[in-house]
């Protein structure tokens, strides 16, 4: 391609497209190159099982995104361009091995009634917990949507809050520390721990304290939020905005080399040898583990190379997609319940043992902890009339003792065990109700999308060593890479994985500043 663009962006996940949309609004011509045949990265929806069954390949809920300025303030007019959200109620339904359950409703009184079945004290503690989280969450949300290191230190931000000192301690504790100390009944503890680990972080890890509040609080506030039509509805709306502002998106264009001239990144080269050049900057969402191979080592410097070398993947998912003739019907008092977001929480002790499997490279098939998603309960556009699509997720290590290739041998057995466990609580989902299935192990997730390095759909671990000003590498957390002219966005940058839009918005803020533009003036012009 001989045409030159102002900005060339490698990758068409939702964060890259958000960056492109803001830059387009500012008047810059953007070219977005996507390696796969479909845009969206891990916000994709595809016919994985049978024609007409639209499965979300990775993300399904966009709960955090609803709190982003991108959506909440419509900085990008996504609603105008076709994006619509469904607030599923019940918000969630989580079952326990003794046959009991907690159904979470948007009406907090109803949720507290569910908790009170086990402990009235815990129900009141939960109500207080939600109130306290709502009062402080805007502070944490502001940090998420500000480039790393650009906001005031957390202690300074919290100093303005009447419970600031308490929250400073809470965020440094583990989610399990808070849950275990605050609640008395094991069912309630297990329920909250199941939510806390929803972002693929170990609940017992120090620094995860806010996860005891945020994940369950998001569902309590908005329900199990799903985009109508599937997760790909977000990148499709973003595509329309990018193209409205003159941007171009090309698929089947895997980038494998950065073009450097006089030490500056001036473009990219694809696997076919085609080159695309940028007048002002190149933006990458390529995983940093792969990005460092696209330029000579001396271009990166020792610090960045060490940071990439020591970058950890974190937890990985095992996913089975089903096309079915009916949804899982969970047994409840007085009948059955279909629900968009459900879980098999087991006991707190079983959930805490997941970390041991990652440490030892083993697959724990006893009493699997599950997330079960059935968007077709609320969104009939996802399947043929009267049919449903179900996604069953468990958490297992990519690195097995026998090597990751062992997944090809055992994945059918693991999927069968997960389904067997689900059937204890939704016995209607018999073999004749299952029309087709697609199994994706952590190894498969990496094969399908290279960004899912070692099966992580969240861009890598969110340990204390890989958050905020340390993500992806200390000294390079503000989206500017060691190579002049090269910027990074996507889940390997602050605030990390999940569908937040934060990395895309933050990268746009930084790049626009470097181009002499004010982000807020662009948004409000």
PDB file of C-alpha atoms in Angstrom, residues 121-122 125 129 170 176-184 189 213:
ATOM      1  CA  UNK A 121     -25.759 -10.750  59.865  1.00  0.00           C
ATOM      2  CA  UNK A 122     -24.048 -11.488  56.548  1.00  0.00           C
ATOM      3  CA  UNK A 125     -22.811  -6.787  56.103  1.00  0.00           C
ATOM      4  CA  UNK A 129     -20.401  -3.380  51.806  1.00  0.00           C
ATOM      5  CA  UNK A 170      -8.439  -2.682  52.192  1.00  0.00           C
ATOM      6  CA  UNK A 176     -10.035 -13.422  50.825  1.00  0.00           C
ATOM      7  CA  UNK A 177      -8.681 -11.514  53.850  1.00  0.00           C
ATOM      8  CA  UNK A 178     -11.677  -9.189  53.652  1.00  0.00           C
ATOM      9  CA  UNK A 179     -14.289 -11.830  52.848  1.00  0.00           C
ATOM     10  CA  UNK A 180     -13.110 -14.252  55.525  1.00  0.00           C
ATOM     11  CA  UNK A 181     -12.976 -11.556  58.218  1.00  0.00           C
ATOM     12  CA  UNK A 182     -16.281  -9.888  57.320  1.00  0.00           C
ATOM     13  CA  UNK A 183     -18.665 -12.821  56.841  1.00  0.00           C
ATOM     14  CA  UNK A 184     -19.575 -15.802  58.990  1.00  0.00           C
ATOM     15  CA  UNK A 189     -17.846 -16.554  51.755  1.00  0.00           C
ATOM     16  CA  UNK A 213     -16.321  -5.440  46.389  1.00  0.00           C
TER      17      UNK A 213
END
